[in-house]
Amino acid sequence: MKYWITYCLLTIIICSCSKSEDVANNENDYVPIPYQLEVPQHFDQLLIDPIIPFDNPMTEEGVSLGKRLFYDRILSVDNTKACASCHMPQNGFSDSNKFSIGVSGNFGNRNSMPLINLAWNFDDKYFWDGRALGLEHQALEPVTNPIELENPSWSDVEDRLNNHPEYPNLFNQAFGTTTITKDLVTKAIAQFERTLISSNSKFDKFLNGEATLTAQEQEGLNVFMDEERGDCFHCHGNPNNPLWTDNQFHNNGLDATFTDLGLGAVTGNPNDNGKFRSPTLRNLAYTAPYMHDGRFLTLDDVIEHYSSGLQNSSTIDPLMKKVEQGGVQLSEEDKNNLKAFLLSLSDPSFINNPAFLPQ
């Protein structure tokens, strides 16, 4: 009898251990489905491959999770703000306010950058001043920023997500673990953000032989490419660069003296003072106001700045060749034509794409 009892106890222990191992193994049983990024044909022809980190391959589950997190106010300290609060689809994933408003009603000091074609930011530097290296790292700061989502620490956010009734299982499906960390949160958000591809503007259709430019739009392109008139292409690309930005940092003559050092505050190099990342010209119809500080409310204001409002300074970009004359001095006809061309780069299907919108 004594041996029988011992045998039964051992059997129970072995079965219990086996069940515990099964539970642990089940956490990794789900195999996520690889996500096929839909690269537009002319992007594929004109650009190198998009940046997809080896340690964050895109999956259907990861993108879906990232989209949910992007729109979920659980990432803010009081459940009132989300990433999408400052990067709104209808505004080209930027903010129509000059400065975004944080949880406590505080204003930031820069305009929210549009989130467009980020998978082709080949230098992989983010924010107006390039302080975040890698899209996965870009999402880390706003969560704990005292004038944005205002969490005391990422551990508070991790606790909320780990105790959520659904998120642990969603992270298990996307990343093979129910333990949620800030790194996995930002990896998921980055996967979703890489899907935000804009490639279906009127000008894209023109390049693909599906649309015809008006005479005004065609002449606006001529102004854009003309070094003696608009001279815009050095920083913002050309028909062979469908990103419509070089993603580099320039002092474009906004100020003679700087209250915001931009890239210079990051590098500590005085030669970088007043330099900010060139934003894409895509979707300008939706992304006003313009510049890093939202100072220009209209596209006409932006064109006038380059025409007659340039300010000289020690770090002015050499590409601002006519700064001594205040700008390129466009005629009114050239300004109107240039504006017509720039608006042809706007993509209504991008801001209405159901794949990008909250469910």
PDB file of C-alpha atoms in Angstrom, residues 227 231 234-235 249-253 271-273 275 310-325 328:
ATOM      1  CA  GLU A 227      17.021  76.362 -60.688  1.00  0.00           C
ATOM      2  CA  ASP A 231      14.602  75.451 -57.416  1.00  0.00           C
ATOM      3  CA  HIS A 234      17.295  69.632 -54.369  1.00  0.00           C
ATOM      4  CA  CYS A 235      15.562  69.092 -51.013  1.00  0.00           C
ATOM      5  CA  PHE A 249      18.273  68.334 -42.515  1.00  0.00           C
ATOM      6  CA  HIS A 250      18.396  71.865 -43.842  1.00  0.00           C
ATOM      7  CA  ASN A 251      18.300  75.449 -42.655  1.00  0.00           C
ATOM      8  CA  ASN A 252      15.785  76.800 -45.154  1.00  0.00           C
ATOM      9  CA  GLY A 253      15.996  80.435 -44.125  1.00  0.00           C
ATOM     10  CA  ASN A 271      26.938  74.192 -37.717  1.00  0.00           C
ATOM     11  CA  ASP A 272      23.676  72.228 -37.354  1.00  0.00           C
ATOM     12  CA  ASN A 273      21.768  75.014 -35.616  1.00  0.00           C
ATOM     13  CA  LYS A 275      18.429  72.702 -39.407  1.00  0.00           C
ATOM     14  CA  LEU A 310      14.258  84.028 -46.723  1.00  0.00           C
ATOM     15  CA  GLN A 311      16.297  85.037 -43.672  1.00  0.00           C
ATOM     16  CA  ASN A 312      20.068  84.765 -43.744  1.00  0.00           C
ATOM     17  CA  SER A 313      22.102  83.175 -40.950  1.00  0.00           C
ATOM     18  CA  SER A 314      25.451  81.514 -40.380  1.00  0.00           C
ATOM     19  CA  THR A 315      24.075  78.029 -41.107  1.00  0.00           C
ATOM     20  CA  ILE A 316      21.848  78.868 -44.067  1.00  0.00           C
ATOM     21  CA  ASP A 317      21.800  75.989 -46.523  1.00  0.00           C
ATOM     22  CA  PRO A 318      23.936  76.638 -49.632  1.00  0.00           C
ATOM     23  CA  LEU A 319      20.917  75.570 -51.659  1.00  0.00           C
ATOM     24  CA  MET A 320      19.215  78.803 -50.597  1.00  0.00           C
ATOM     25  CA  LYS A 321      21.211  80.503 -53.331  1.00  0.00           C
ATOM     26  CA  LYS A 322      19.121  83.660 -53.536  1.00  0.00           C
ATOM     27  CA  VAL A 323      18.915  84.424 -49.835  1.00  0.00           C
ATOM     28  CA  GLU A 324      20.577  87.811 -50.380  1.00  0.00           C
ATOM     29  CA  GLN A 325      17.627  88.765 -52.591  1.00  0.00           C
ATOM     30  CA  VAL A 328      13.701  83.311 -55.764  1.00  0.00           C
TER      31      VAL A 328
END
